[in-house]
PDB file of C-alpha atoms in Angstrom:
ATOM      1  CA  MET A 557     107.812  71.023  85.534  1.00 61.00           C
ATOM      2  CA  PRO A 558     105.503  73.864  86.625  1.00 68.00           C
ATOM      3  CA  LEU A 559     106.758  76.818  88.858  1.00 76.00           C
ATOM      4  CA  SER A 560     105.796  77.261  92.443  1.00 75.00           C
ATOM      5  CA  PHE A 561     103.742  80.065  93.311  1.00 79.00           C
ATOM      6  CA  PRO A 562     105.764  82.870  95.213  1.00 80.00           C
ATOM      7  CA  LEU A 563     104.273  82.791  98.527  1.00 76.00           C
ATOM      8  CA  ILE A 564     104.028  86.665  99.048  1.00 79.00           C
ATOM      9  CA  ASP A 565     101.757  87.923 101.490  1.00 80.00           C
ATOM     10  CA  PRO A 566      98.795  89.853  99.687  1.00 76.00           C
ATOM     11  CA  ILE A 567      99.058  92.642 102.761  1.00 82.00           C
ATOM     12  CA  ALA A 568     102.508  94.611 102.314  1.00 81.00           C
ATOM     13  CA  PHE A 569     102.527  95.768 105.856  1.00 82.00           C
ATOM     14  CA  SER A 570     100.175  96.562 108.812  1.00 83.00           C
ATOM     15  CA  ILE A 571      99.877  99.699 110.946  1.00 82.00           C
ATOM     16  CA  GLY A 572      98.056  98.361 114.072  1.00 78.00           C
ATOM     17  CA  PRO A 573      94.399  97.023 112.722  1.00 77.00           C
ATOM     18  CA  LEU A 574      95.072  98.911 109.555  1.00 79.00           C
ATOM     19  CA  ALA A 575      96.437  96.539 106.772  1.00 78.00           C
ATOM     20  CA  ILE A 576      97.848  97.982 103.842  1.00 82.00           C
ATOM     21  CA  ARG A 577      97.668  95.532 100.558  1.00 80.00           C
ATOM     22  CA  TRP A 578      99.709  95.346  97.651  1.00 82.00           C
ATOM     23  CA  TYR A 579      96.659  96.159  95.413  1.00 78.00           C
ATOM     24  CA  ALA A 580      96.396  99.527  97.227  1.00 81.00           C
ATOM     25  CA  LEU A 581      99.915 100.077  96.884  1.00 88.00           C
ATOM     26  CA  ALA A 582      99.756  99.455  93.023  1.00 88.00           C
ATOM     27  CA  TYR A 583      96.888 102.030  92.823  1.00 81.00           C
ATOM     28  CA  VAL A 584      99.204 104.406  94.956  1.00 88.00           C
ATOM     29  CA  ALA A 585     102.189 103.695  92.589  1.00 92.00           C
ATOM     30  CA  GLY A 586     100.197 104.239  89.436  1.00 90.00           C
ATOM     31  CA  LEU A 587      98.820 107.327  90.430  1.00 88.00           C
ATOM     32  CA  LEU A 588     102.191 108.819  91.683  1.00 92.00           C
ATOM     33  CA  GLY A 589     104.230 107.591  88.781  1.00 95.00           C
ATOM     34  CA  GLY A 590     101.343 109.153  86.352  1.00 93.00           C
ATOM     35  CA  TRP A 591     101.357 112.496  88.488  1.00 94.00           C
ATOM     36  CA  PHE A 592     105.135 112.833  88.065  1.00 96.00           C
ATOM     37  CA  TYR A 593     105.242 111.763  84.454  1.00 97.00           C
ATOM     38  CA  ALA A 594     102.304 114.057  83.455  1.00 96.00           C
ATOM     39  CA  LYS A 595     103.774 116.881  85.374  1.00 96.00           C
ATOM     40  CA  ARG A 596     106.910 116.630  82.988  1.00 96.00           C
ATOM     41  CA  LEU A 597     104.623 116.396  79.866  1.00 97.00           C
ATOM     42  CA  ALA A 598     102.770 119.412  81.073  1.00 96.00           C
ATOM     43  CA  ALA A 599     105.914 121.485  81.311  1.00 95.00           C
ATOM     44  CA  ARG A 600     106.663 120.962  78.002  1.00 95.00           C
ATOM     45  CA  ALA A 601     105.773 123.671  75.934  1.00 95.00           C
ATOM     46  CA  ASP A 602     106.976 122.153  72.731  1.00 95.00           C
ATOM     47  CA  LEU A 603     104.620 119.391  72.889  1.00 96.00           C
ATOM     48  CA  TRP A 604     101.430 121.641  73.148  1.00 96.00           C
ATOM     49  CA  GLY A 605     101.785 123.663  69.922  1.00 91.00           C
ATOM     50  CA  ASN A 606      99.018 126.230  70.102  1.00 91.00           C
ATOM     51  CA  LEU A 607      97.101 124.455  72.634  1.00 94.00           C
ATOM     52  CA  ARG A 608      96.790 125.708  76.015  1.00 94.00           C
ATOM     53  CA  GLN A 609      99.235 124.058  78.713  1.00 95.00           C
ATOM     54  CA  PRO A 610      98.057 122.921  81.774  1.00 96.00           C
ATOM     55  CA  LYS A 611      99.410 124.567  84.842  1.00 94.00           C
ATOM     56  CA  PRO A 612     101.429 122.373  87.491  1.00 92.00           C
ATOM     57  CA  ILE A 613      98.222 122.978  89.788  1.00 95.00           C
ATOM     58  CA  ASP A 614      95.940 121.647  87.049  1.00 96.00           C
ATOM     59  CA  VAL A 615      98.044 118.419  87.125  1.00 95.00           C
ATOM     60  CA  ASP A 616      97.813 118.225  90.747  1.00 95.00           C
ATOM     61  CA  ASP A 617      93.817 118.816  90.873  1.00 95.00           C
ATOM     62  CA  LEU A 618      93.551 116.170  87.980  1.00 95.00           C
ATOM     63  CA  ILE A 619      95.051 113.593  89.706  1.00 91.00           C
ATOM     64  CA  VAL A 620      92.083 113.568  92.215  1.00 91.00           C
ATOM     65  CA  TRP A 621      89.505 113.604  89.618  1.00 93.00           C
ATOM     66  CA  VAL A 622      91.208 110.825  87.720  1.00 91.00           C
ATOM     67  CA  ALA A 623      91.307 108.957  91.063  1.00 87.00           C
ATOM     68  CA  LEU A 624      87.815 109.152  91.757  1.00 90.00           C
ATOM     69  CA  GLY A 625      86.828 108.381  88.182  1.00 90.00           C
ATOM     70  CA  VAL A 626      88.699 105.286  88.159  1.00 86.00           C
ATOM     71  CA  VAL A 627      87.523 103.869  91.533  1.00 84.00           C
ATOM     72  CA  LEU A 628      83.846 104.739  90.928  1.00 86.00           C
ATOM     73  CA  GLY A 629      84.015 103.873  87.416  1.00 86.00           C
ATOM     74  CA  GLY A 630      85.711 100.561  87.906  1.00 83.00           C
ATOM     75  CA  ARG A 631      83.362  99.432  90.546  1.00 83.00           C
ATOM     76  CA  VAL A 632      80.181 100.403  88.652  1.00 83.00           C
ATOM     77  CA  GLY A 633      81.605  98.778  85.731  1.00 79.00           C
ATOM     78  CA  TYR A 634      82.341  95.339  87.629  1.00 79.00           C
ATOM     79  CA  VAL A 635      79.018  95.507  88.905  1.00 80.00           C
ATOM     80  CA  LEU A 636      77.314  95.869  85.739  1.00 79.00           C
ATOM     81  CA  PHE A 637      79.438  93.962  83.362  1.00 71.00           C
ATOM     82  CA  TYR A 638      80.535  90.937  85.444  1.00 72.00           C
ATOM     83  CA  ASN A 639      78.280  90.252  88.348  1.00 70.00           C
ATOM     84  CA  LEU A 640      75.000  92.239  87.867  1.00 72.00           C
ATOM     85  CA  GLY A 641      72.637  89.473  88.778  1.00 71.00           C
ATOM     86  CA  SER A 642      74.318  88.668  92.302  1.00 74.00           C
ATOM     87  CA  TYR A 643      74.427  92.455  93.169  1.00 71.00           C
ATOM     88  CA  LEU A 644      71.012  92.830  92.381  1.00 71.00           C
ATOM     89  CA  SER A 645      70.116  90.200  94.830  1.00 76.00           C
ATOM     90  CA  GLN A 646      72.544  91.552  97.460  1.00 72.00           C
ATOM     91  CA  PRO A 647      72.755  95.390  96.751  1.00 74.00           C
ATOM     92  CA  LEU A 648      74.638  96.238  99.668  1.00 71.00           C
ATOM     93  CA  GLU A 649      77.477  94.204  98.309  1.00 68.00           C
ATOM     94  CA  ILE A 650      77.991  96.835  95.873  1.00 67.00           C
ATOM     95  CA  PHE A 651      79.537  99.159  98.152  1.00 66.00           C
ATOM     96  CA  ALA A 652      81.922  96.240  99.936  1.00 62.00           C
ATOM     97  CA  VAL A 653      84.900  97.341  97.690  1.00 59.00           C
ATOM     98  CA  TRP A 654      87.352  95.705  99.947  1.00 55.00           C
ATOM     99  CA  ARG A 655      86.291  92.418  98.903  1.00 59.00           C
ATOM    100  CA  GLY A 656      87.421  92.886  95.175  1.00 60.00           C
ATOM    101  CA  GLY A 657      85.898  93.406  91.944  1.00 69.00           C
ATOM    102  CA  MET A 658      87.030  96.262  89.691  1.00 71.00           C
ATOM    103  CA  SER A 659      86.797  96.243  85.817  1.00 76.00           C
ATOM    104  CA  PHE A 660      89.288  97.892  83.870  1.00 73.00           C
ATOM    105  CA  HIS A 661      86.812  99.142  81.033  1.00 75.00           C
ATOM    106  CA  GLY A 662      84.657 100.636  83.700  1.00 83.00           C
ATOM    107  CA  GLY A 663      87.488 102.402  85.269  1.00 84.00           C
ATOM    108  CA  PHE A 664      88.668 103.686  81.839  1.00 83.00           C
ATOM    109  CA  LEU A 665      85.230 105.121  81.165  1.00 88.00           C
ATOM    110  CA  GLY A 666      85.075 106.774  84.679  1.00 91.00           C
ATOM    111  CA  ALA A 667      88.350 108.361  84.191  1.00 91.00           C
ATOM    112  CA  VAL A 668      87.575 109.541  80.679  1.00 92.00           C
ATOM    113  CA  LEU A 669      84.375 111.254  82.062  1.00 94.00           C
ATOM    114  CA  ALA A 670      86.561 112.830  85.118  1.00 95.00           C
ATOM    115  CA  ILE A 671      88.861 114.071  82.650  1.00 95.00           C
ATOM    116  CA  VAL A 672      86.545 115.674  80.188  1.00 96.00           C
ATOM    117  CA  LEU A 673      84.820 117.243  83.087  1.00 96.00           C
ATOM    118  CA  PHE A 674      87.700 118.582  84.775  1.00 96.00           C
ATOM    119  CA  ALA A 675      89.363 119.746  81.407  1.00 96.00           C
ATOM    120  CA  ARG A 676      86.131 121.886  80.479  1.00 95.00           C
ATOM    121  CA  SER A 677      86.101 123.371  84.213  1.00 96.00           C
ATOM    122  CA  ARG A 678      89.740 124.511  83.511  1.00 95.00           C
ATOM    123  CA  GLY A 679      89.165 125.826  79.934  1.00 95.00           C
ATOM    124  CA  LEU A 680      91.788 123.216  78.529  1.00 96.00           C
ATOM    125  CA  ASN A 681      91.265 121.222  75.596  1.00 96.00           C
ATOM    126  CA  PRO A 682      89.572 117.681  76.572  1.00 96.00           C
ATOM    127  CA  LEU A 683      90.967 115.862  73.945  1.00 97.00           C
ATOM    128  CA  ALA A 684      94.657 116.840  74.810  1.00 97.00           C
ATOM    129  CA  ILE A 685      93.883 116.288  78.491  1.00 97.00           C
ATOM    130  CA  LEU A 686      92.794 112.819  77.576  1.00 96.00           C
ATOM    131  CA  ASP A 687      95.968 112.087  75.286  1.00 98.00           C
ATOM    132  CA  MET A 688      98.272 113.250  78.437  1.00 97.00           C
ATOM    133  CA  ALA A 689      96.426 110.790  80.436  1.00 95.00           C
ATOM    134  CA  ALA A 690      97.116 108.051  78.026  1.00 96.00           C
ATOM    135  CA  VAL A 691     100.576 108.481  77.927  1.00 98.00           C
ATOM    136  CA  VAL A 692     100.769 107.854  81.846  1.00 96.00           C
ATOM    137  CA  THR A 693      98.020 105.380  82.142  1.00 94.00           C
ATOM    138  CA  PRO A 694     100.368 102.037  81.155  1.00 96.00           C
ATOM    139  CA  ILE A 695     102.171 102.985  84.211  1.00 96.00           C
ATOM    140  CA  GLY A 696      99.140 101.977  86.437  1.00 92.00           C
ATOM    141  CA  LEU A 697      98.304  99.223  84.472  1.00 93.00           C
ATOM    142  CA  PHE A 698     101.810  97.462  85.053  1.00 96.00           C
ATOM    143  CA  PHE A 699     101.503  97.871  88.721  1.00 94.00           C
ATOM    144  CA  GLY A 700      97.848  96.682  88.776  1.00 90.00           C
ATOM    145  CA  ARG A 701      98.616  93.575  87.008  1.00 93.00           C
ATOM    146  CA  ILE A 702     101.716  92.884  89.036  1.00 93.00           C
ATOM    147  CA  ALA A 703      99.306  93.102  92.053  1.00 90.00           C
ATOM    148  CA  ASN A 704      96.868  90.826  90.314  1.00 90.00           C
ATOM    149  CA  PHE A 705      99.740  88.261  90.351  1.00 92.00           C
ATOM    150  CA  ILE A 706     100.901  88.626  94.091  1.00 90.00           C
ATOM    151  CA  ASN A 707      97.183  88.276  95.070  1.00 86.00           C
ATOM    152  CA  GLY A 708      96.953  84.996  93.113  1.00 88.00           C
ATOM    153  CA  GLU A 709      93.876  86.191  91.322  1.00 87.00           C
ATOM    154  CA  LEU A 710      92.614  86.519  87.572  1.00 87.00           C
ATOM    155  CA  TRP A 711      94.927  83.514  86.699  1.00 91.00           C
ATOM    156  CA  GLY A 712      95.530  82.031  83.402  1.00 92.00           C
ATOM    157  CA  ARG A 713      94.140  79.112  81.396  1.00 90.00           C
ATOM    158  CA  PRO A 714      95.265  75.646  82.151  1.00 91.00           C
ATOM    159  CA  ALA A 715      98.813  74.950  80.561  1.00 91.00           C
ATOM    160  CA  PRO A 716     100.393  71.672  81.829  1.00 89.00           C
ATOM    161  CA  ASP A 717     102.895  71.577  79.124  1.00 89.00           C
ATOM    162  CA  PHE A 718     104.008  75.195  79.412  1.00 91.00           C
ATOM    163  CA  PRO A 719     107.273  75.036  81.283  1.00 90.00           C
ATOM    164  CA  TYR A 720     106.787  78.384  82.824  1.00 91.00           C
ATOM    165  CA  ALA A 721     103.087  77.759  83.922  1.00 94.00           C
ATOM    166  CA  VAL A 722     102.467  78.393  87.798  1.00 93.00           C
ATOM    167  CA  VAL A 723     100.339  76.542  90.308  1.00 93.00           C
ATOM    168  CA  PHE A 724      98.238  79.362  91.895  1.00 92.00           C
ATOM    169  CA  PRO A 725      97.174  78.504  95.446  1.00 88.00           C
ATOM    170  CA  HIS A 726      93.364  79.234  94.738  1.00 85.00           C
ATOM    171  CA  ALA A 727      92.936  77.547  91.261  1.00 88.00           C
ATOM    172  CA  GLY A 728      93.765  73.970  92.007  1.00 89.00           C
ATOM    173  CA  PRO A 729      96.188  71.846  90.990  1.00 91.00           C
ATOM    174  CA  VAL A 730      96.441  72.429  87.331  1.00 91.00           C
ATOM    175  CA  PRO A 731      99.529  74.638  86.103  1.00 93.00           C
ATOM    176  CA  ARG A 732      98.211  77.718  84.579  1.00 93.00           C
ATOM    177  CA  HIS A 733      99.679  80.436  82.499  1.00 94.00           C
ATOM    178  CA  PRO A 734     100.707  83.585  84.467  1.00 95.00           C
ATOM    179  CA  SER A 735      98.506  85.724  82.519  1.00 95.00           C
ATOM    180  CA  GLN A 736      98.832  88.657  84.975  1.00 96.00           C
ATOM    181  CA  LEU A 737     102.480  88.998  84.119  1.00 96.00           C
ATOM    182  CA  TYR A 738     101.491  88.812  80.094  1.00 97.00           C
ATOM    183  CA  GLU A 739      99.217  91.666  80.687  1.00 97.00           C
ATOM    184  CA  ALA A 740     101.809  93.600  82.938  1.00 97.00           C
ATOM    185  CA  PHE A 741     104.045  93.333  79.921  1.00 97.00           C
ATOM    186  CA  GLY A 742     101.640  93.887  77.066  1.00 97.00           C
ATOM    187  CA  GLU A 743      99.125  96.600  78.509  1.00 96.00           C
ATOM    188  CA  GLY A 744     101.850  98.000  80.822  1.00 96.00           C
ATOM    189  CA  LEU A 745     105.491  97.782  79.490  1.00 97.00           C
ATOM    190  CA  ILE A 746     105.064  97.628  75.903  1.00 98.00           C
ATOM    191  CA  LEU A 747     102.326 100.091  75.662  1.00 98.00           C
ATOM    192  CA  PHE A 748     104.354 102.736  77.768  1.00 98.00           C
ATOM    193  CA  ILE A 749     107.152 102.372  75.279  1.00 98.00           C
ATOM    194  CA  VAL A 750     104.687 102.818  72.528  1.00 98.00           C
ATOM    195  CA  MET A 751     102.797 105.936  74.134  1.00 98.00           C
ATOM    196  CA  ALA A 752     106.457 107.442  75.402  1.00 97.00           C
ATOM    197  CA  PHE A 753     107.642 107.282  71.672  1.00 97.00           C
ATOM    198  CA  ALA A 754     104.252 108.525  70.380  1.00 98.00           C
ATOM    199  CA  ALA A 755     104.556 111.678  72.534  1.00 97.00           C
ATOM    200  CA  ARG A 756     107.988 112.721  71.698  1.00 96.00           C
ATOM    201  CA  ARG A 757     106.943 112.093  67.989  1.00 96.00           C
ATOM    202  CA  PHE A 758     103.572 113.936  67.890  1.00 96.00           C
ATOM    203  CA  GLY A 759     103.299 115.650  71.020  1.00 96.00           C
ATOM    204  CA  PHE A 760      99.556 117.074  71.828  1.00 97.00           C
ATOM    205  CA  ARG A 761      99.295 119.100  68.942  1.00 94.00           C
ATOM    206  CA  ARG A 762      96.572 116.715  67.128  1.00 95.00           C
ATOM    207  CA  PRO A 763      94.132 116.399  69.940  1.00 97.00           C
ATOM    208  CA  GLY A 764      92.956 112.778  70.140  1.00 97.00           C
ATOM    209  CA  LEU A 765      95.684 111.092  68.338  1.00 98.00           C
ATOM    210  CA  LEU A 766      97.590 109.679  71.369  1.00 98.00           C
ATOM    211  CA  GLY A 767      94.354 108.888  73.178  1.00 97.00           C
ATOM    212  CA  GLY A 768      93.558 106.893  70.029  1.00 97.00           C
ATOM    213  CA  ILE A 769      96.576 105.204  69.819  1.00 98.00           C
ATOM    214  CA  PHE A 770      96.385 104.099  73.391  1.00 97.00           C
ATOM    215  CA  VAL A 771      92.856 102.780  73.220  1.00 96.00           C
ATOM    216  CA  LEU A 772      93.838 100.925  70.285  1.00 98.00           C
ATOM    217  CA  GLY A 773      96.828  99.413  71.704  1.00 98.00           C
ATOM    218  CA  TYR A 774      95.028  98.473  75.142  1.00 96.00           C
ATOM    219  CA  ALA A 775      92.355  96.883  73.274  1.00 96.00           C
ATOM    220  CA  LEU A 776      94.686  94.734  71.024  1.00 97.00           C
ATOM    221  CA  ALA A 777      96.873  93.795  74.005  1.00 96.00           C
ATOM    222  CA  ARG A 778      93.972  92.967  76.300  1.00 94.00           C
ATOM    223  CA  ILE A 779      92.242  90.686  73.610  1.00 94.00           C
ATOM    224  CA  ALA A 780      95.566  89.010  72.972  1.00 93.00           C
ATOM    225  CA  ALA A 781      95.892  88.409  76.707  1.00 93.00           C
ATOM    226  CA  GLU A 782      92.390  87.107  76.681  1.00 91.00           C
ATOM    227  CA  PHE A 783      93.536  83.739  75.097  1.00 89.00           C
ATOM    228  CA  PHE A 784      95.552  82.975  77.966  1.00 92.00           C
ATOM    229  CA  ARG A 785      93.754  84.296  80.678  1.00 91.00           C
ATOM    230  CA  GLU A 786      90.672  82.060  82.289  1.00 89.00           C
ATOM    231  CA  PRO A 787      87.378  83.478  81.763  1.00 85.00           C
ATOM    232  CA  ASP A 788      85.537  85.103  85.097  1.00 75.00           C
ATOM    233  CA  ALA A 789      83.886  82.068  86.724  1.00 71.00           C
ATOM    234  CA  GLN A 790      80.403  83.887  86.862  1.00 67.00           C
ATOM    235  CA  LEU A 791      80.400  84.493  83.086  1.00 70.00           C
ATOM    236  CA  GLY A 792      82.826  81.959  81.662  1.00 73.00           C
ATOM    237  CA  PHE A 793      82.944  81.857  77.804  1.00 76.00           C
ATOM    238  CA  LEU A 794      79.973  84.300  75.898  1.00 73.00           C
ATOM    239  CA  PHE A 795      80.052  82.092  72.878  1.00 66.00           C
ATOM    240  CA  GLY A 796      81.443  78.442  72.662  1.00 59.00           C
ATOM    241  CA  SER A 797      83.768  76.788  75.054  1.00 57.00           C
ATOM    242  CA  SER A 798      87.238  77.716  73.911  1.00 55.00           C
ATOM    243  CA  VAL A 799      89.297  80.031  71.938  1.00 50.00           C
ATOM    244  CA  GLU A 800      91.601  77.244  70.370  1.00 52.00           C
ATOM    245  CA  ALA A 801      92.137  78.047  66.656  1.00 39.00           C
ATOM    246  CA  LEU A 802      89.641  80.807  66.930  1.00 44.00           C
ATOM    247  CA  GLY A 803      87.014  78.575  67.080  1.00 48.00           C
ATOM    248  CA  GLY A 804      84.720  80.467  69.354  1.00 55.00           C
ATOM    249  CA  GLY A 805      84.663  81.127  73.243  1.00 69.00           C
ATOM    250  CA  ILE A 806      84.687  84.886  72.929  1.00 80.00           C
ATOM    251  CA  THR A 807      85.032  86.353  76.642  1.00 85.00           C
ATOM    252  CA  MET A 808      83.716  89.546  78.321  1.00 84.00           C
ATOM    253  CA  GLY A 809      87.155  91.009  78.075  1.00 86.00           C
ATOM    254  CA  MET A 810      87.205  90.618  74.419  1.00 89.00           C
ATOM    255  CA  LEU A 811      83.875  91.751  73.731  1.00 88.00           C
ATOM    256  CA  LEU A 812      84.143  94.933  75.636  1.00 87.00           C
ATOM    257  CA  SER A 813      87.647  95.565  73.748  1.00 92.00           C
ATOM    258  CA  ILE A 814      86.291  95.417  70.510  1.00 94.00           C
ATOM    259  CA  PRO A 815      84.499  98.774  70.704  1.00 94.00           C
ATOM    260  CA  MET A 816      87.638 100.477  72.378  1.00 93.00           C
ATOM    261  CA  ALA A 817      89.527  99.370  69.277  1.00 96.00           C
ATOM    262  CA  LEU A 818      87.165 100.867  66.860  1.00 97.00           C
ATOM    263  CA  VAL A 819      86.932 104.004  68.986  1.00 96.00           C
ATOM    264  CA  GLY A 820      90.705 103.972  68.857  1.00 97.00           C
ATOM    265  CA  VAL A 821      90.961 103.628  64.992  1.00 98.00           C
ATOM    266  CA  GLY A 822      88.308 106.376  65.013  1.00 97.00           C
ATOM    267  CA  ALA A 823      90.205 108.716  66.849  1.00 97.00           C
ATOM    268  CA  ILE A 824      93.441 108.249  65.086  1.00 98.00           C
ATOM    269  CA  VAL A 825      92.007 108.876  61.712  1.00 97.00           C
ATOM    270  CA  MET A 826      90.245 111.991  62.729  1.00 97.00           C
ATOM    271  CA  ALA A 827      93.052 113.638  64.419  1.00 97.00           C
ATOM    272  CA  ALA A 828      95.160 112.709  61.430  1.00 95.00           C
ATOM    273  CA  ARG A 829      93.000 114.546  59.220  1.00 94.00           C
ATOM    274  CA  GLY A 830      92.892 117.533  61.448  1.00 93.00           C
ATOM    275  CA  LEU A 831      89.176 117.136  62.196  1.00 93.00           C
ATOM    276  CA  THR A 832      89.973 117.245  66.284  1.00 93.00           C
ATOM    277  CA  GLN A 833      91.851 120.343  65.845  1.00 88.00           C
ATOM    278  CA  PRO A 834      90.344 123.706  67.697  1.00 81.00           C
ATOM    279  CA  ARG A 835      88.649 126.388  65.436  1.00 69.00           C
ATOM    280  CA  ARG A 836      91.386 128.835  66.734  1.00 61.00           C
ATOM    281  CA  ALA A 837      94.200 126.544  65.940  1.00 51.00           C
ATOM    282  CA  VAL A 838      93.070 125.751  62.859  1.00 46.00           C
ATOM    283  CA  GLU A 839      92.982 129.381  61.957  1.00 45.00           C
ATOM    284  CA  ALA A 840      96.266 130.439  63.208  1.00 45.00           C
ATOM    285  CA  ALA A 841      97.535 127.664  61.125  1.00 45.00           C
TER     286      ALA A 841
END
């Protein structure tokens, strides 16, 4: 028997005419959790080796840059990757962010660009700062996917025989995989544990290594989740009509994750071979 969808109001609370949604709180929780964890990582000299450590004020300012990069990149990515035709016909809708529509891959690229520009402006190693951001990012992914579930959006494929399937209020009467929770577990909790272990084991002494592990780990987790997640209605399957027995049905989420996986592998190999080490650090060694 399928599970009933928990009736959780998408609006967490209201202050007069201002409505605070769980999705907005998820962003806040992700940023605050990442900020707190990043400050602890930045303060540990043993993780940085010969690289310059960021100061506490650097981490404070970085969070603002990353927040802007995520929001702007996520919106632009959604417009370009998922619904370009609709927005070209109604360009003013691009700015209606309160109606939803964010792309992780776009937000990821926006955050990367913001971090690189910030690191260069402060004289920090861009790859090492990206590594630090990679360690804390799963916190935001976890809360974001939980918020997706609360909103009853981005639901999973039909699964009438799955005992833990959920009937979502806006997805018809068919029980579906709670794929948002799968993603919270894989992209959030599991990836957080992997990155925390990798940070303790390797630190930031090989710039790009932790970032590569994160990018590869996210790509694999996202591709796995796409087998249970319903494709975006405006796109459907890009090739084929299903993904049963790997017979076709590639989704946009899978397609965008493939180059991420390749970049992650490349970053890991280059960092492991010492090719990303700053010249001064190599000479000192």
